[in-house]
mmCIF file of C-alpha atoms in Angstrom:
data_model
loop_
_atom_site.group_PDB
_atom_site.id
_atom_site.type_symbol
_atom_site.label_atom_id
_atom_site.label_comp_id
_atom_site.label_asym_id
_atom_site.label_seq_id
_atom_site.Cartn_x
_atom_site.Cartn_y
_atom_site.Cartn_z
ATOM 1 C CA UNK A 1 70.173 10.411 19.431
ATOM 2 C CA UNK A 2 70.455 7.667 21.884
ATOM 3 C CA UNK A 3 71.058 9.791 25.095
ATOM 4 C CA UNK A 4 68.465 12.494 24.149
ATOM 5 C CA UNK A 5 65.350 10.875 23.333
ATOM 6 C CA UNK A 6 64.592 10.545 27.407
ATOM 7 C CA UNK A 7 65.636 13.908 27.814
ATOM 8 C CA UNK A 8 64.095 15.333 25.180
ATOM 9 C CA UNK A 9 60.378 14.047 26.301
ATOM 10 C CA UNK A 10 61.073 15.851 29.370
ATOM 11 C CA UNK A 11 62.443 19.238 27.739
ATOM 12 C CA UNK A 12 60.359 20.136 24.852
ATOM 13 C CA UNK A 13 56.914 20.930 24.261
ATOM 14 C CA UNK A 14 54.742 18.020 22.695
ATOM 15 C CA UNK A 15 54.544 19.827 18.895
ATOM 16 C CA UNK A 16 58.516 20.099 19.104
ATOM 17 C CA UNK A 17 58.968 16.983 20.042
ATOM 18 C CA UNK A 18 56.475 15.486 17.471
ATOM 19 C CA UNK A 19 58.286 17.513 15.140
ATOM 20 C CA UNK A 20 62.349 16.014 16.498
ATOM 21 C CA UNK A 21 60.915 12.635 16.298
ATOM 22 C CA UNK A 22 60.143 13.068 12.687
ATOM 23 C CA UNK A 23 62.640 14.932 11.627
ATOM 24 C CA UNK A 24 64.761 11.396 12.785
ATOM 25 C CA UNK A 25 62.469 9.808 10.313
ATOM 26 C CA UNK A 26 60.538 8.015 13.038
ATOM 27 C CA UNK A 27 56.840 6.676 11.636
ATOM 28 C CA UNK A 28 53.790 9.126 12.174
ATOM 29 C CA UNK A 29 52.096 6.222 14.491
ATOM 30 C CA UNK A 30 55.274 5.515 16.732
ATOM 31 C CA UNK A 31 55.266 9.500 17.099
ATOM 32 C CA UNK A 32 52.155 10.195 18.157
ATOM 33 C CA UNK A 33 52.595 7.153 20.314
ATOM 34 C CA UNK A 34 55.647 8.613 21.920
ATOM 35 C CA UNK A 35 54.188 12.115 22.374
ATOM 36 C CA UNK A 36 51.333 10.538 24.014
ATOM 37 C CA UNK A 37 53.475 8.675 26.655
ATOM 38 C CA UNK A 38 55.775 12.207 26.590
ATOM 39 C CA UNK A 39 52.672 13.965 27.756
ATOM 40 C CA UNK A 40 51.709 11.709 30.082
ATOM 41 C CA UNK A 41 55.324 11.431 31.924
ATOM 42 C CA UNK A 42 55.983 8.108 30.778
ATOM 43 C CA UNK A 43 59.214 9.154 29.217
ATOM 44 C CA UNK A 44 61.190 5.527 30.086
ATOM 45 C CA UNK A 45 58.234 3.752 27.780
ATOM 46 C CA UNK A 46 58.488 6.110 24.984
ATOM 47 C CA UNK A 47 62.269 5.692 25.134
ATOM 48 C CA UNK A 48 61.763 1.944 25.550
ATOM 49 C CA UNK A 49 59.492 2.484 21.926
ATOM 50 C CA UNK A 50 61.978 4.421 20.445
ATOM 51 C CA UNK A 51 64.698 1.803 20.886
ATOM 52 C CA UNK A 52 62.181 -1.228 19.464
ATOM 53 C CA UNK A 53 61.607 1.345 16.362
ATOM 54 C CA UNK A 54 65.286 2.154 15.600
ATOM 55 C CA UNK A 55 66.581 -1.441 16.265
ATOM 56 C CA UNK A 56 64.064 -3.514 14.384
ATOM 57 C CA UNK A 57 63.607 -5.431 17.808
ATOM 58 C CA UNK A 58 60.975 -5.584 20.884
ATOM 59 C CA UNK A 59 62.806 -4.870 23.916
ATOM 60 C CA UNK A 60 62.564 -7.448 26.787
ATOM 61 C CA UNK A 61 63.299 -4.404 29.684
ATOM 62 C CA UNK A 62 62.502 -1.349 30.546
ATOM 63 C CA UNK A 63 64.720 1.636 30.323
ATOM 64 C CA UNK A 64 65.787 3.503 32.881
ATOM 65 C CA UNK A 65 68.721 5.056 32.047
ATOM 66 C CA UNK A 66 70.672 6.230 28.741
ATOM 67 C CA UNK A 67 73.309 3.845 29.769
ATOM 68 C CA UNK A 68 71.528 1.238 29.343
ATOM 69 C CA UNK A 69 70.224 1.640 25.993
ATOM 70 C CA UNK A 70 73.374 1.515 24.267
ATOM 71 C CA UNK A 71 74.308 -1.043 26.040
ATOM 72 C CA UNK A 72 71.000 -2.804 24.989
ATOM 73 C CA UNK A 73 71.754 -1.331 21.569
ATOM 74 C CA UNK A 74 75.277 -2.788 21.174
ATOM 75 C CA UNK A 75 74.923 -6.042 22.109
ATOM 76 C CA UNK A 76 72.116 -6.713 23.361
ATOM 77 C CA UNK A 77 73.426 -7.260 27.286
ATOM 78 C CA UNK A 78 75.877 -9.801 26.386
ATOM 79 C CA UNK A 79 79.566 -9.273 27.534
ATOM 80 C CA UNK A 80 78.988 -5.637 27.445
ATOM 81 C CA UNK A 81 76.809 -5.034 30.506
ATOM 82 C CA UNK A 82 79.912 -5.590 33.296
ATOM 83 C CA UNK A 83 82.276 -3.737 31.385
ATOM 84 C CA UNK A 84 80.081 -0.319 30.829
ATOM 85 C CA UNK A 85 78.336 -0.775 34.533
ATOM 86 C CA UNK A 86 82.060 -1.232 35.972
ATOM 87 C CA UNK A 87 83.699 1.904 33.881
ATOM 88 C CA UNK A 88 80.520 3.727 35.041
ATOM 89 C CA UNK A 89 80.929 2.919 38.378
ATOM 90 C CA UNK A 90 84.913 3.614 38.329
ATOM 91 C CA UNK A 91 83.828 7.269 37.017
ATOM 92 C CA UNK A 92 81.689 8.110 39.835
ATOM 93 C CA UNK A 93 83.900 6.513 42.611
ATOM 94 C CA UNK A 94 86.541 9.167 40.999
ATOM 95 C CA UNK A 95 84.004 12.381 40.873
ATOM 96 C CA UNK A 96 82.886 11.589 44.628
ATOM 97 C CA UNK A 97 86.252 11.176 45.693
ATOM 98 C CA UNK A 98 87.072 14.755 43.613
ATOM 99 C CA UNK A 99 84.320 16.327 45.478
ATOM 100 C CA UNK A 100 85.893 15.134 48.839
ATOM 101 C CA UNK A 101 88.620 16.584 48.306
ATOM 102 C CA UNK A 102 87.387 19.989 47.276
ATOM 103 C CA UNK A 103 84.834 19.885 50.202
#
């Protein structure tokens, strides 16, 4: 559910969405909350409200990327940070040296 919340902002229509978001038992105020900001293109805030709903915490950044939320999610930033940005980075050194290749 993690990865898709930013994504699905951006892909569904606002009653679909309202209707996802409760499905994952999200409250009726944080949904319309998150529609609103949907509609509005402010999909990293809704994301960011999301992740302060599901983990019983106020995030202290802003989301940018689905990456970072788990990160966030699994500890916070501490220790795991380096080791997902490095195995991130590793991957797409490998696909852009793929592409090279083929190109």
């Amino acid at each position: 559910a993690v990865v898709s919340t930013q994504s699905t902002g951006r892909h569904m229509d606002s009653g679909n969405l309202e209707k996802t978001l409760t499905g994952w038992k999200i409250p009726k105020p944080v949904v319309r909350e998150m529609v609103s900001l949907s509609e509005g293109q402010h999909y990293q805030v809704a994301c960011t409200k999301y992740f302060e709903c599901t983990q019983g915490r106020e995030a202290k950044f802003g989301l940018s990327h689905p990456n970072q939320y788990v990160v966030e999610s699994l500890g916070g930033g501490k220790g795991v940070k380096t080791e997902v940005k490095t195995e991130v980075k590793s991957e797409v050194k490998e696909e852009v040296k793929e592409e090279a290749m083929e190109g």
